[in-house]
């Protein structure tokens, strides 16, 4: 058996629950988990974590025969030239946001330097807030590696592929891509807890900010709402413009800037339950 | 298949965050702690075997329980699967244990938790009522005590005699984790313990306080999240409030 095959076997062993060695009985939970995996696999196989830049016309094509949406896409096309789709796995806001922002940093050395400094310090802030140091460090290390990969292209002497290609590769590698998402979720949670008296107003029901973070922010695959976007954009000092496209009457696609009044550096398209990246003209 | 350990180890992709993370955890957990010892199998980084001491002042006191932790390839994005092998009267053996920190609840798992968090939660849950949850057993106190005694002669097909696993460790003077455990598990114990802790040296006490507060907040999350059983949740919550 080749090394490659062998490593595939080990990954599979890690995946299998539990191995037949100890438990010959098949139980119901496993069947449910198997089915869930199958659905996830279908999405994984058909949609990349972050797709290629597509011309805006590809969005128009999605809405043949749907006049309300068609009109909205047309309006949007006045402001935007390209769209880049992300996989709908509940992490799409974090993934779209970080991809779009880091892509922008490739050409903006000053902003890159500001952000790198902030990112480097962020770990200590999280540990001070009570996040477990051991695991925060693990995510932070990978996060900084990804940032530094963008930064290395600022050096004239840097060899290798164009920066955009490198970034695209990192974000489509599930392991690294998810590590970036986790770290941004931690930063978001940290911001919410640091300023909990403010964010408490946004949370419905009797949940505390801390509970909300543990249930809706820190676990993977949990979808993002306004509150996540406000907290993350505030924590990083990065303006985000979200275009909300829904079935509402107005022909315009409403724009919201986070934090309010900021200059947008990242543009996202929101359609119920999902975020993609937009590129202005 | 017969390439030897050295060969197989090199087949892991060292750039994979799961592999990096598990190797880090293996180093962090190399030394047995007072109430648990856990390490990956020599030939499979994605399967670990653990041994835990039954929590003191419970019917599990004195028992030694062994089990497996099977990590999904997406770890730490997805939770570990915990399987206990030694008969104990609280969890069914050879079955995935249903805890908020285990594979049954991927929706409540947090990637910033670790194998250590999962084991501490498992120990904390042993004395809580099973309440008919999947894989839970409600044996009587006597039955559990008998199983605790018998556990010392239990053999793991891979690790051998489990009661030897802890002996490698030299006794340390103060066990931070043990006192933390007691806070979570048993209220009455705390009152006795507090007195004892005050006698410890100033620096030691300060350090352990610092560590304890972090540990318990991390564990509190793990224990609280997604716990369906209200009763056991309250037991754990109440004892956590006593700080």
Short mmCIF file of C-alpha atoms in Angstrom, two decimals:
data_model
loop_
_atom_site.label_atom_id
_atom_site.label_comp_id
_atom_site.label_asym_id
_atom_site.label_seq_id
_atom_site.Cartn_x
_atom_site.Cartn_y
_atom_site.Cartn_z
CA UNK A 1 0.00 0.00 0.00
CA UNK A 2 1.42 3.37 -0.94
CA UNK A 3 1.92 6.15 1.57
CA UNK A 4 -0.87 8.10 -0.02
CA UNK A 5 -3.36 5.25 0.26
CA UNK A 6 -2.31 4.61 3.81
CA UNK A 7 -2.92 8.18 4.83
CA UNK A 8 -6.34 8.01 3.19
CA UNK A 9 -7.12 4.98 5.34
CA UNK A 10 -6.19 6.86 8.47
CA UNK A 11 -8.33 9.82 7.63
CA UNK A 12 -11.19 7.41 7.08
CA UNK A 13 -10.56 5.73 10.40
CA UNK A 14 -10.76 9.08 12.09
CA UNK A 15 -14.02 9.63 10.34
CA UNK A 16 -15.68 6.37 11.21
CA UNK A 17 -17.71 6.18 14.40
CA UNK A 18 -17.04 3.83 16.07
CA UNK A 19 -14.84 1.25 14.35
CA UNK A 20 -16.16 -2.28 14.15
CA UNK A 21 -13.33 -3.50 16.34
CA UNK A 22 -15.23 -2.46 19.44
CA UNK A 23 -18.80 -2.05 18.41
CA UNK A 24 -20.35 -4.55 16.02
CA UNK A 25 -23.84 -3.05 16.46
CA UNK A 26 -25.06 -0.45 14.06
CA UNK A 27 -27.13 2.16 15.85
CA UNK A 28 -29.66 4.71 14.69
CA UNK A 29 -27.59 7.77 15.49
CA UNK A 30 -24.95 6.60 13.13
CA UNK A 31 -27.46 6.28 10.33
CA UNK A 32 -28.69 9.81 10.93
CA UNK A 33 -25.15 11.12 11.03
CA UNK A 34 -24.38 9.25 7.83
CA UNK A 35 -27.32 10.84 6.07
CA UNK A 36 -26.33 14.28 7.27
CA UNK A 37 -22.83 13.69 5.99
CA UNK A 38 -24.23 12.68 2.63
CA UNK A 39 -26.14 15.95 2.31
CA UNK A 40 -23.10 17.95 3.37
CA UNK A 41 -20.99 16.05 0.86
CA UNK A 42 -23.40 16.88 -1.95
CA UNK A 43 -23.07 20.61 -1.21
CA UNK A 44 -19.32 20.26 -0.84
CA UNK A 45 -18.94 18.52 -4.17
CA UNK A 46 -21.03 21.01 -6.10
CA UNK A 47 -20.07 24.41 -4.62
CA UNK A 48 -16.49 25.47 -3.81
CA UNK A 49 -15.87 27.25 -0.48
CA UNK A 50 -15.12 30.40 -2.48
CA UNK A 51 -15.83 30.44 -6.21
CA UNK A 52 -14.29 32.31 -9.14
CA UNK A 53 -15.09 35.92 -9.98
CA UNK A 54 -18.14 35.86 -12.25
CA UNK A 55 -19.56 38.52 -14.49
CA UNK A 56 -22.72 40.10 -13.14
CA UNK A 57 -24.77 38.61 -15.96
CA UNK A 58 -24.49 35.21 -14.31
CA UNK A 59 -26.66 36.54 -11.51
CA UNK A 60 -29.25 37.82 -13.95
CA UNK A 61 -29.48 34.38 -15.51
CA UNK A 62 -30.56 32.95 -12.16
CA UNK A 63 -33.81 34.86 -12.20
CA UNK A 64 -35.31 34.18 -15.62
CA UNK A 65 -39.08 34.68 -15.34
CA UNK A 66 -38.88 36.39 -11.98
CA UNK A 67 -39.54 40.06 -12.66
CA UNK A 68 -39.07 41.41 -9.14
CA UNK A 69 -35.62 39.93 -8.76
CA UNK A 70 -34.64 40.62 -12.33
CA UNK A 71 -35.31 44.30 -11.83
CA UNK A 72 -33.26 44.28 -8.65
CA UNK A 73 -30.32 42.59 -10.30
CA UNK A 74 -30.45 45.19 -13.07
CA UNK A 75 -30.34 47.97 -10.50
CA UNK A 76 -27.47 46.32 -8.71
CA UNK A 77 -25.55 46.00 -11.96
CA UNK A 78 -25.30 49.81 -12.08
CA UNK A 79 -22.98 49.65 -9.09
CA UNK A 80 -21.36 46.27 -9.37
CA UNK A 81 -19.35 44.51 -12.04
CA UNK A 82 -18.57 41.05 -10.61
CA UNK A 83 -19.87 38.61 -8.07
CA UNK A 84 -17.98 35.86 -6.26
CA UNK A 85 -20.07 33.11 -4.71
CA UNK A 86 -19.37 31.31 -1.45
CA UNK A 87 -20.55 27.93 -0.21
CA UNK A 88 -23.80 28.14 1.80
CA UNK A 89 -22.62 26.32 4.92
CA UNK A 90 -23.59 28.82 7.62
CA UNK A 91 -20.06 30.28 7.58
CA UNK A 92 -20.57 32.27 4.39
CA UNK A 93 -20.55 35.72 5.99
CA UNK A 94 -17.23 35.15 7.74
CA UNK A 95 -15.70 33.49 4.71
CA UNK A 96 -16.94 36.08 2.22
CA UNK A 97 -15.91 38.96 4.47
CA UNK A 98 -12.37 37.71 5.12
CA UNK A 99 -11.74 36.73 1.53
CA UNK A 100 -12.92 40.06 0.16
CA UNK A 101 -10.98 42.05 2.72
CA UNK A 102 -7.70 40.14 2.40
CA UNK A 103 -8.00 40.36 -1.39
CA UNK A 104 -8.25 44.11 -1.01
CA UNK A 105 -5.17 44.17 1.22
CA UNK A 106 -3.05 42.72 -1.57
CA UNK A 107 -3.02 46.16 -3.16
CA UNK A 108 -3.14 48.30 -0.04
CA UNK A 109 0.06 48.07 1.95
CA UNK A 110 -0.85 50.79 4.43
CA UNK A 111 -4.15 49.20 5.37
CA UNK A 112 -2.40 45.84 5.48
CA UNK A 113 0.09 47.10 8.06
CA UNK A 114 -2.69 48.53 10.21
CA UNK A 115 -4.62 45.29 10.07
CA UNK A 116 -1.64 43.04 10.71
CA UNK A 117 -0.80 44.90 13.87
CA UNK A 118 -4.38 44.69 15.09
CA UNK A 119 -4.56 40.97 14.26
CA UNK A 120 -1.30 40.23 16.04
CA UNK A 121 -2.58 41.87 19.23
CA UNK A 122 -6.00 40.28 19.06
CA UNK A 123 -4.89 37.00 20.63
CA UNK A 124 -3.93 38.59 23.94
CA UNK A 125 -7.25 40.39 24.07
CA UNK A 126 -9.13 37.14 23.66
CA UNK A 127 -7.08 35.34 26.30
CA UNK A 128 -7.64 38.28 28.66
CA UNK A 129 -11.39 37.87 28.10
CA UNK A 130 -11.12 34.28 29.33
CA UNK A 131 -10.91 32.31 26.09
CA UNK A 132 -8.73 29.19 26.50
CA UNK A 133 -5.17 30.17 25.58
CA UNK A 134 -4.14 26.80 24.20
CA UNK A 135 -6.76 26.64 21.47
CA UNK A 136 -6.92 30.38 20.74
CA UNK A 137 -3.21 30.22 20.01
CA UNK A 138 -3.77 27.38 17.57
CA UNK A 139 -6.31 29.40 15.55
CA UNK A 140 -4.36 32.62 15.83
CA UNK A 141 -1.20 31.03 14.42
CA UNK A 142 -2.97 29.90 11.28
CA UNK A 143 -4.80 33.23 10.98
CA UNK A 144 -1.49 35.10 11.04
CA UNK A 145 0.02 32.69 8.50
CA UNK A 146 -2.79 33.47 6.09
CA UNK A 147 -2.37 37.22 6.62
CA UNK A 148 1.37 36.99 6.14
CA UNK A 149 0.89 35.13 2.93
CA UNK A 150 -0.94 38.18 1.62
CA UNK A 151 1.78 40.46 3.00
CA UNK A 152 4.61 38.60 1.37
CA UNK A 153 3.36 39.83 -2.00
CA UNK A 154 4.08 43.40 -0.99
CA UNK A 155 7.76 42.61 -1.31
CA UNK A 156 9.01 43.28 -4.83
CA UNK A 157 11.29 40.29 -4.60
CA UNK A 158 8.56 37.82 -3.78
CA UNK A 159 8.53 34.87 -6.15
CA UNK A 160 5.68 32.53 -7.04
CA UNK A 161 2.08 32.81 -8.13
CA UNK A 162 0.10 36.06 -8.20
CA UNK A 163 -1.22 36.94 -4.73
CA UNK A 164 -4.85 36.44 -5.71
CA UNK A 165 -4.20 32.84 -6.73
CA UNK A 166 -2.49 32.05 -3.44
CA UNK A 167 -5.35 33.54 -1.47
CA UNK A 168 -7.87 31.60 -3.52
CA UNK A 169 -6.01 28.37 -2.81
CA UNK A 170 -5.84 28.98 0.94
CA UNK A 171 -9.54 29.80 1.13
CA UNK A 172 -10.50 26.68 -0.75
CA UNK A 173 -8.45 24.46 1.50
CA UNK A 174 -11.07 23.38 4.01
CA UNK A 175 -8.69 23.19 6.98
CA UNK A 176 -7.10 26.63 6.65
CA UNK A 177 -10.28 28.27 5.44
CA UNK A 178 -12.23 27.01 8.46
CA UNK A 179 -9.47 28.12 10.83
CA UNK A 180 -9.86 31.68 9.55
CA UNK A 181 -13.62 31.42 10.11
CA UNK A 182 -13.16 30.14 13.67
CA UNK A 183 -10.79 32.93 14.54
CA UNK A 184 -13.16 35.59 13.20
CA UNK A 185 -15.97 33.99 15.19
CA UNK A 186 -13.83 34.30 18.32
CA UNK A 187 -13.08 37.95 17.58
CA UNK A 188 -16.78 38.59 17.04
CA UNK A 189 -17.64 36.86 20.31
CA UNK A 190 -14.93 38.82 22.10
CA UNK A 191 -16.28 42.12 20.79
CA UNK A 192 -19.86 41.24 21.81
CA UNK A 193 -18.76 40.32 25.33
CA UNK A 194 -16.45 43.29 25.76
CA UNK A 195 -19.29 45.68 24.92
CA UNK A 196 -22.12 43.53 26.19
CA UNK A 197 -24.24 46.36 27.61
CA UNK A 198 -24.55 47.78 24.08
CA UNK A 199 -25.13 44.50 22.26
CA UNK A 200 -27.63 43.22 24.80
CA UNK A 201 -30.30 45.40 23.11
CA UNK A 202 -29.94 43.47 19.86
CA UNK A 203 -30.60 40.09 21.42
CA UNK A 204 -34.19 38.89 21.51
CA UNK A 205 -35.56 36.99 24.45
CA UNK A 206 -33.93 36.50 27.80
CA UNK A 207 -30.56 35.29 26.57
CA UNK A 208 -27.45 36.96 27.93
CA UNK A 209 -24.77 38.13 25.52
CA UNK A 210 -22.52 35.37 26.80
CA UNK A 211 -25.12 32.68 26.11
CA UNK A 212 -25.77 34.16 22.68
CA UNK A 213 -22.06 33.96 21.87
CA UNK A 214 -21.82 30.34 22.97
CA UNK A 215 -24.92 29.36 21.02
CA UNK A 216 -24.91 31.55 17.92
CA UNK A 217 -21.42 32.93 17.37
CA UNK A 218 -18.70 30.51 18.43
CA UNK A 219 -20.05 27.23 17.02
CA UNK A 220 -19.26 26.66 13.35
CA UNK A 221 -22.01 26.65 10.71
CA UNK A 222 -24.20 29.09 12.67
CA UNK A 223 -25.51 31.80 10.37
CA UNK A 224 -24.68 35.45 10.86
CA UNK A 225 -27.08 38.27 11.54
CA UNK A 226 -26.71 42.07 11.82
CA UNK A 227 -25.28 41.74 15.29
CA UNK A 228 -22.42 39.53 14.09
CA UNK A 229 -21.60 41.96 11.30
CA UNK A 230 -21.69 45.02 13.54
CA UNK A 231 -19.43 43.36 16.11
CA UNK A 232 -16.87 42.03 13.64
CA UNK A 233 -16.64 45.18 11.52
CA UNK A 234 -16.28 47.26 14.69
CA UNK A 235 -13.66 44.98 16.21
CA UNK A 236 -11.51 45.04 13.07
CA UNK A 237 -12.24 48.63 12.02
CA UNK A 238 -13.26 47.42 8.56
CA UNK A 239 -16.32 48.93 6.88
CA UNK A 240 -18.76 46.54 5.22
CA UNK A 241 -21.59 47.43 2.84
CA UNK A 242 -24.26 44.76 2.63
CA UNK A 243 -26.79 44.88 -0.22
CA UNK A 244 -30.03 43.26 0.90
CA UNK A 245 -31.86 41.60 -1.94
CA UNK A 246 -35.23 40.16 -0.97
CA UNK A 247 -38.76 40.04 -2.30
CA UNK A 248 -39.61 43.50 -0.97
CA UNK A 249 -41.42 45.99 -3.25
CA UNK A 250 -38.70 48.53 -3.80
CA UNK A 251 -36.77 48.16 -7.03
CA UNK A 252 -33.66 49.37 -5.25
CA UNK A 253 -31.44 46.88 -3.44
CA UNK A 254 -31.09 48.46 -0.03
CA UNK A 255 -27.56 49.07 1.24
CA UNK A 256 -26.54 48.92 4.90
CA UNK A 257 -23.13 50.06 6.04
CA UNK A 258 -21.48 48.50 9.09
CA UNK A 259 -20.39 50.09 11.35
CA UNK A 260 -22.85 52.87 10.54
CA UNK A 261 -21.31 55.73 8.61
CA UNK A 262 -18.08 53.91 7.82
CA UNK A 263 -16.39 53.86 4.44
CA UNK A 264 -17.09 50.45 2.92
CA UNK A 265 -14.02 48.37 2.13
CA UNK A 266 -15.94 45.15 1.55
CA UNK A 267 -19.17 44.76 -0.39
CA UNK A 268 -21.45 41.78 0.16
CA UNK A 269 -24.70 40.66 -1.42
CA UNK A 270 -27.26 39.22 0.98
CA UNK A 271 -30.01 37.00 -0.22
CA UNK A 272 -32.15 35.39 2.51
CA UNK A 273 -29.78 33.09 4.41
CA UNK A 274 -26.69 33.70 2.31
CA UNK A 275 -23.82 36.13 1.59
CA UNK A 276 -21.72 36.45 -1.59
CA UNK A 277 -18.98 38.93 -2.49
CA UNK A 278 -19.65 41.93 -4.74
CA UNK A 279 -17.10 43.94 -6.74
CA UNK A 280 -17.97 47.60 -7.47
CA UNK A 281 -17.26 49.17 -10.85
CA UNK B 1 0.38 -2.18 5.37
CA UNK B 2 3.55 -3.45 7.07
CA UNK B 3 5.62 -0.36 6.73
CA UNK B 4 6.27 0.24 10.42
CA UNK B 5 5.39 3.14 12.63
CA UNK B 6 7.96 5.62 11.44
CA UNK B 7 6.70 5.20 7.94
CA UNK B 8 3.02 5.58 8.80
CA UNK B 9 3.55 8.68 10.91
CA UNK B 10 5.06 10.58 8.04
CA UNK B 11 1.96 10.03 5.93
CA UNK B 12 -0.03 12.68 7.82
CA UNK B 13 -0.16 15.97 6.06
CA UNK B 14 1.66 18.28 8.48
CA UNK B 15 0.01 21.29 6.87
CA UNK B 16 -3.44 20.05 7.79
CA UNK B 17 -4.72 22.08 10.75
CA UNK B 18 -6.33 18.96 12.25
CA UNK B 19 -2.98 17.16 12.30
CA UNK B 20 -1.17 20.21 13.67
CA UNK B 21 -3.79 20.68 16.33
CA UNK B 22 -3.81 17.01 17.43
CA UNK B 23 -0.02 16.94 17.65
CA UNK B 24 -0.15 20.06 19.82
CA UNK B 25 -2.74 18.47 22.08
CA UNK B 26 -0.68 15.28 22.31
CA UNK B 27 2.28 17.31 23.57
CA UNK B 28 0.13 19.28 26.02
CA UNK B 29 -1.37 16.07 27.43
CA UNK B 30 1.82 13.99 27.44
CA UNK B 31 1.99 13.85 31.24
CA UNK B 32 -0.82 12.11 33.10
CA UNK B 33 -2.95 14.57 35.10
CA UNK B 34 -4.35 13.62 38.48
CA UNK B 35 -7.71 12.52 37.12
CA UNK B 36 -7.05 11.63 33.50
CA UNK B 37 -4.44 10.35 31.14
CA UNK B 38 -5.00 10.49 27.41
CA UNK B 39 -2.78 9.93 24.39
CA UNK B 40 -3.20 9.07 20.71
CA UNK B 41 -2.61 5.51 19.55
CA UNK B 42 0.86 5.03 18.18
CA UNK B 43 -0.35 4.31 14.68
CA UNK B 44 -3.40 6.57 14.49
CA UNK B 45 -3.44 10.23 15.44
CA UNK B 46 -7.23 10.26 15.03
CA UNK B 47 -7.90 7.70 17.76
CA UNK B 48 -6.94 8.37 21.37
CA UNK B 49 -7.36 6.23 24.46
CA UNK B 50 -8.10 7.77 27.82
CA UNK B 51 -8.17 6.60 31.41
CA UNK B 52 -10.05 8.61 34.06
CA UNK B 53 -10.44 8.31 37.81
CA UNK B 54 -14.00 8.19 39.05
CA UNK B 55 -14.87 11.55 40.70
CA UNK B 56 -14.16 11.54 44.47
CA UNK B 57 -17.05 11.42 46.95
CA UNK B 58 -19.29 9.70 44.43
CA UNK B 59 -20.10 6.05 43.88
CA UNK B 60 -17.44 6.10 41.17
CA UNK B 61 -14.66 7.00 43.60
CA UNK B 62 -11.77 4.59 43.34
CA UNK B 63 -12.88 3.37 39.91
CA UNK B 64 -10.67 3.62 36.85
CA UNK B 65 -12.43 3.93 33.51
CA UNK B 66 -10.93 3.53 30.09
CA UNK B 67 -12.26 4.59 26.74
CA UNK B 68 -11.65 5.79 23.21
CA UNK B 69 -11.88 9.19 21.62
CA UNK B 70 -12.38 9.06 17.88
CA UNK B 71 -11.69 12.33 16.10
CA UNK B 72 -13.46 13.24 12.86
CA UNK B 73 -11.16 14.33 10.03
CA UNK B 74 -12.76 17.79 10.40
CA UNK B 75 -11.62 18.11 14.03
CA UNK B 76 -11.66 20.65 15.70
CA UNK B 77 -14.51 21.94 13.54
CA UNK B 78 -16.55 18.89 14.50
CA UNK B 79 -16.67 17.31 17.96
CA UNK B 80 -14.79 14.24 19.14
CA UNK B 81 -16.69 10.99 19.63
CA UNK B 82 -16.29 9.58 23.10
CA UNK B 83 -16.72 5.86 23.75
CA UNK B 84 -16.27 4.38 27.21
CA UNK B 85 -15.04 0.78 27.34
CA UNK B 86 -14.94 -0.09 31.06
CA UNK B 87 -18.32 -1.09 32.56
CA UNK B 88 -19.32 1.75 34.91
CA UNK B 89 -23.11 1.81 35.38
CA UNK B 90 -23.53 5.39 34.11
CA UNK B 91 -22.70 5.18 30.40
CA UNK B 92 -23.23 2.24 28.11
CA UNK B 93 -19.94 0.75 26.97
CA UNK B 94 -18.85 0.62 23.33
CA UNK B 95 -21.32 3.36 22.37
CA UNK B 96 -20.93 6.99 21.48
CA UNK B 97 -21.62 8.93 24.64
CA UNK B 98 -24.27 11.62 24.29
CA UNK B 99 -22.92 14.85 25.78
CA UNK B 100 -23.06 18.43 24.58
CA UNK B 101 -19.33 18.11 24.01
CA UNK B 102 -19.48 14.90 21.99
CA UNK B 103 -20.28 13.76 18.48
CA UNK B 104 -24.01 13.65 19.15
CA UNK B 105 -24.18 17.43 19.30
CA UNK B 106 -22.16 18.98 16.50
CA UNK B 107 -24.38 22.08 16.78
CA UNK B 108 -23.18 22.98 20.25
CA UNK B 109 -19.52 22.00 19.93
CA UNK B 110 -17.05 24.89 19.89
CA UNK B 111 -13.74 24.54 18.06
CA UNK B 112 -11.99 26.30 20.94
CA UNK B 113 -12.75 23.32 23.15
CA UNK B 114 -10.27 20.46 23.18
CA UNK B 115 -9.86 16.81 24.10
CA UNK B 116 -9.04 17.96 27.61
CA UNK B 117 -12.31 19.94 27.86
CA UNK B 118 -14.21 16.90 26.64
CA UNK B 119 -12.65 14.62 29.27
CA UNK B 120 -13.26 17.05 32.12
CA UNK B 121 -16.88 17.34 31.04
CA UNK B 122 -17.17 13.55 30.89
CA UNK B 123 -15.87 13.25 34.47
CA UNK B 124 -18.19 16.04 35.62
CA UNK B 125 -21.14 14.25 34.07
CA UNK B 126 -20.54 10.85 35.65
CA UNK B 127 -22.42 11.65 38.89
CA UNK B 128 -25.34 13.40 37.13
CA UNK B 129 -28.63 11.54 36.53
CA UNK B 130 -28.87 9.73 33.20
CA UNK B 131 -32.52 10.74 32.66
CA UNK B 132 -33.00 8.32 29.82
CA UNK B 133 -30.61 10.10 27.49
CA UNK B 134 -29.12 8.07 24.68
CA UNK B 135 -26.58 5.63 26.05
CA UNK B 136 -27.25 6.59 29.67
CA UNK B 137 -27.57 3.93 32.39
CA UNK B 138 -29.20 4.36 35.78
CA UNK B 139 -27.57 1.58 37.81
CA UNK B 140 -27.92 1.68 41.59
CA UNK B 141 -25.21 3.12 43.80
CA UNK B 142 -24.25 -0.38 44.97
CA UNK B 143 -23.96 -1.69 41.43
CA UNK B 144 -21.79 1.26 40.45
CA UNK B 145 -19.58 0.80 43.50
CA UNK B 146 -19.11 -2.87 42.62
CA UNK B 147 -18.19 -1.92 39.04
CA UNK B 148 -15.74 0.69 40.35
CA UNK B 149 -13.95 -2.00 42.35
CA UNK B 150 -13.95 -4.40 39.45
CA UNK B 151 -12.65 -1.75 37.03
CA UNK B 152 -9.07 -2.22 38.25
CA UNK B 153 -8.80 -5.63 36.65
CA UNK B 154 -10.28 -4.48 33.33
CA UNK B 155 -7.92 -4.85 30.39
CA UNK B 156 -7.88 -2.77 27.21
CA UNK B 157 -7.10 -4.88 24.12
CA UNK B 158 -4.71 -2.11 23.00
CA UNK B 159 -3.31 -0.54 26.20
CA UNK B 160 -3.32 -3.57 28.49
CA UNK B 161 -3.88 -3.27 32.21
CA UNK B 162 -5.32 0.21 32.71
CA UNK B 163 -4.54 0.55 36.40
CA UNK B 164 -0.85 0.71 35.49
CA UNK B 165 -1.30 3.74 33.25
CA UNK B 166 -1.51 6.28 36.07
CA UNK B 167 1.44 4.91 38.03
CA UNK B 168 3.96 6.41 35.65
CA UNK B 169 3.24 9.73 37.24
CA UNK B 170 4.97 11.06 40.29
CA UNK B 171 2.60 12.47 42.89
CA UNK B 172 2.47 16.23 42.78
CA UNK B 173 1.76 18.23 45.88
CA UNK B 174 -1.30 20.18 44.80
CA UNK B 175 -3.72 19.15 42.13
CA UNK B 176 -5.44 22.14 40.63
CA UNK B 177 -7.72 20.11 38.45
CA UNK B 178 -8.90 17.96 41.30
CA UNK B 179 -10.08 20.90 43.33
CA UNK B 180 -11.76 22.35 40.28
CA UNK B 181 -13.55 19.06 39.68
CA UNK B 182 -14.88 19.01 43.17
CA UNK B 183 -16.31 22.46 42.78
CA UNK B 184 -18.25 21.34 39.80
CA UNK B 185 -19.34 18.02 41.08
CA UNK B 186 -20.01 18.23 44.76
CA UNK B 187 -21.04 21.23 46.80
CA UNK B 188 -20.39 19.74 50.22
CA UNK B 189 -16.88 18.91 49.25
CA UNK B 190 -16.12 22.53 48.52
CA UNK B 191 -16.56 23.69 52.08
CA UNK B 192 -14.02 21.19 53.30
CA UNK B 193 -11.68 21.96 50.46
CA UNK B 194 -11.69 25.71 50.90
CA UNK B 195 -10.21 25.29 54.34
CA UNK B 196 -7.48 23.10 53.01
CA UNK B 197 -6.64 25.41 50.15
CA UNK B 198 -6.10 28.34 52.45
CA UNK B 199 -3.18 26.49 53.94
CA UNK B 200 -1.38 26.27 50.62
CA UNK B 201 1.50 28.66 49.91
CA UNK B 202 0.55 32.14 48.75
CA UNK B 203 1.93 31.89 45.21
CA UNK B 204 0.58 28.42 44.65
CA UNK B 205 -2.82 29.50 45.76
CA UNK B 206 -2.80 32.53 43.48
CA UNK B 207 -1.70 30.54 40.48
CA UNK B 208 -4.24 27.88 41.04
CA UNK B 209 -7.00 30.46 41.50
CA UNK B 210 -6.13 31.97 38.17
CA UNK B 211 -6.06 28.61 36.44
CA UNK B 212 -9.21 27.45 38.16
CA UNK B 213 -11.29 30.41 37.11
CA UNK B 214 -10.31 29.95 33.49
CA UNK B 215 -10.78 26.21 33.60
CA UNK B 216 -14.16 26.37 35.16
CA UNK B 217 -15.50 28.98 32.77
CA UNK B 218 -14.35 26.89 29.84
CA UNK B 219 -15.87 23.79 31.33
CA UNK B 220 -19.03 25.56 32.39
CA UNK B 221 -19.70 26.42 28.77
CA UNK B 222 -19.05 22.87 27.73
CA UNK B 223 -21.33 21.51 30.36
CA UNK B 224 -24.13 24.00 29.84
CA UNK B 225 -24.32 24.09 26.09
CA UNK B 226 -27.06 22.02 24.56
CA UNK B 227 -27.69 20.01 27.66
CA UNK B 228 -31.24 18.74 27.19
CA UNK B 229 -31.75 17.35 30.62
CA UNK B 230 -32.90 20.19 32.84
CA UNK B 231 -32.36 18.31 36.02
CA UNK B 232 -28.73 17.45 35.50
CA UNK B 233 -28.15 20.88 34.06
CA UNK B 234 -29.32 22.48 37.25
CA UNK B 235 -27.21 20.20 39.39
CA UNK B 236 -24.14 21.24 37.48
CA UNK B 237 -25.13 24.90 37.27
CA UNK B 238 -25.85 25.19 40.96
CA UNK B 239 -22.55 23.72 41.92
CA UNK B 240 -20.79 26.02 39.51
CA UNK B 241 -22.31 29.07 41.13
CA UNK B 242 -20.47 28.33 44.32
CA UNK B 243 -17.12 29.88 43.55
#
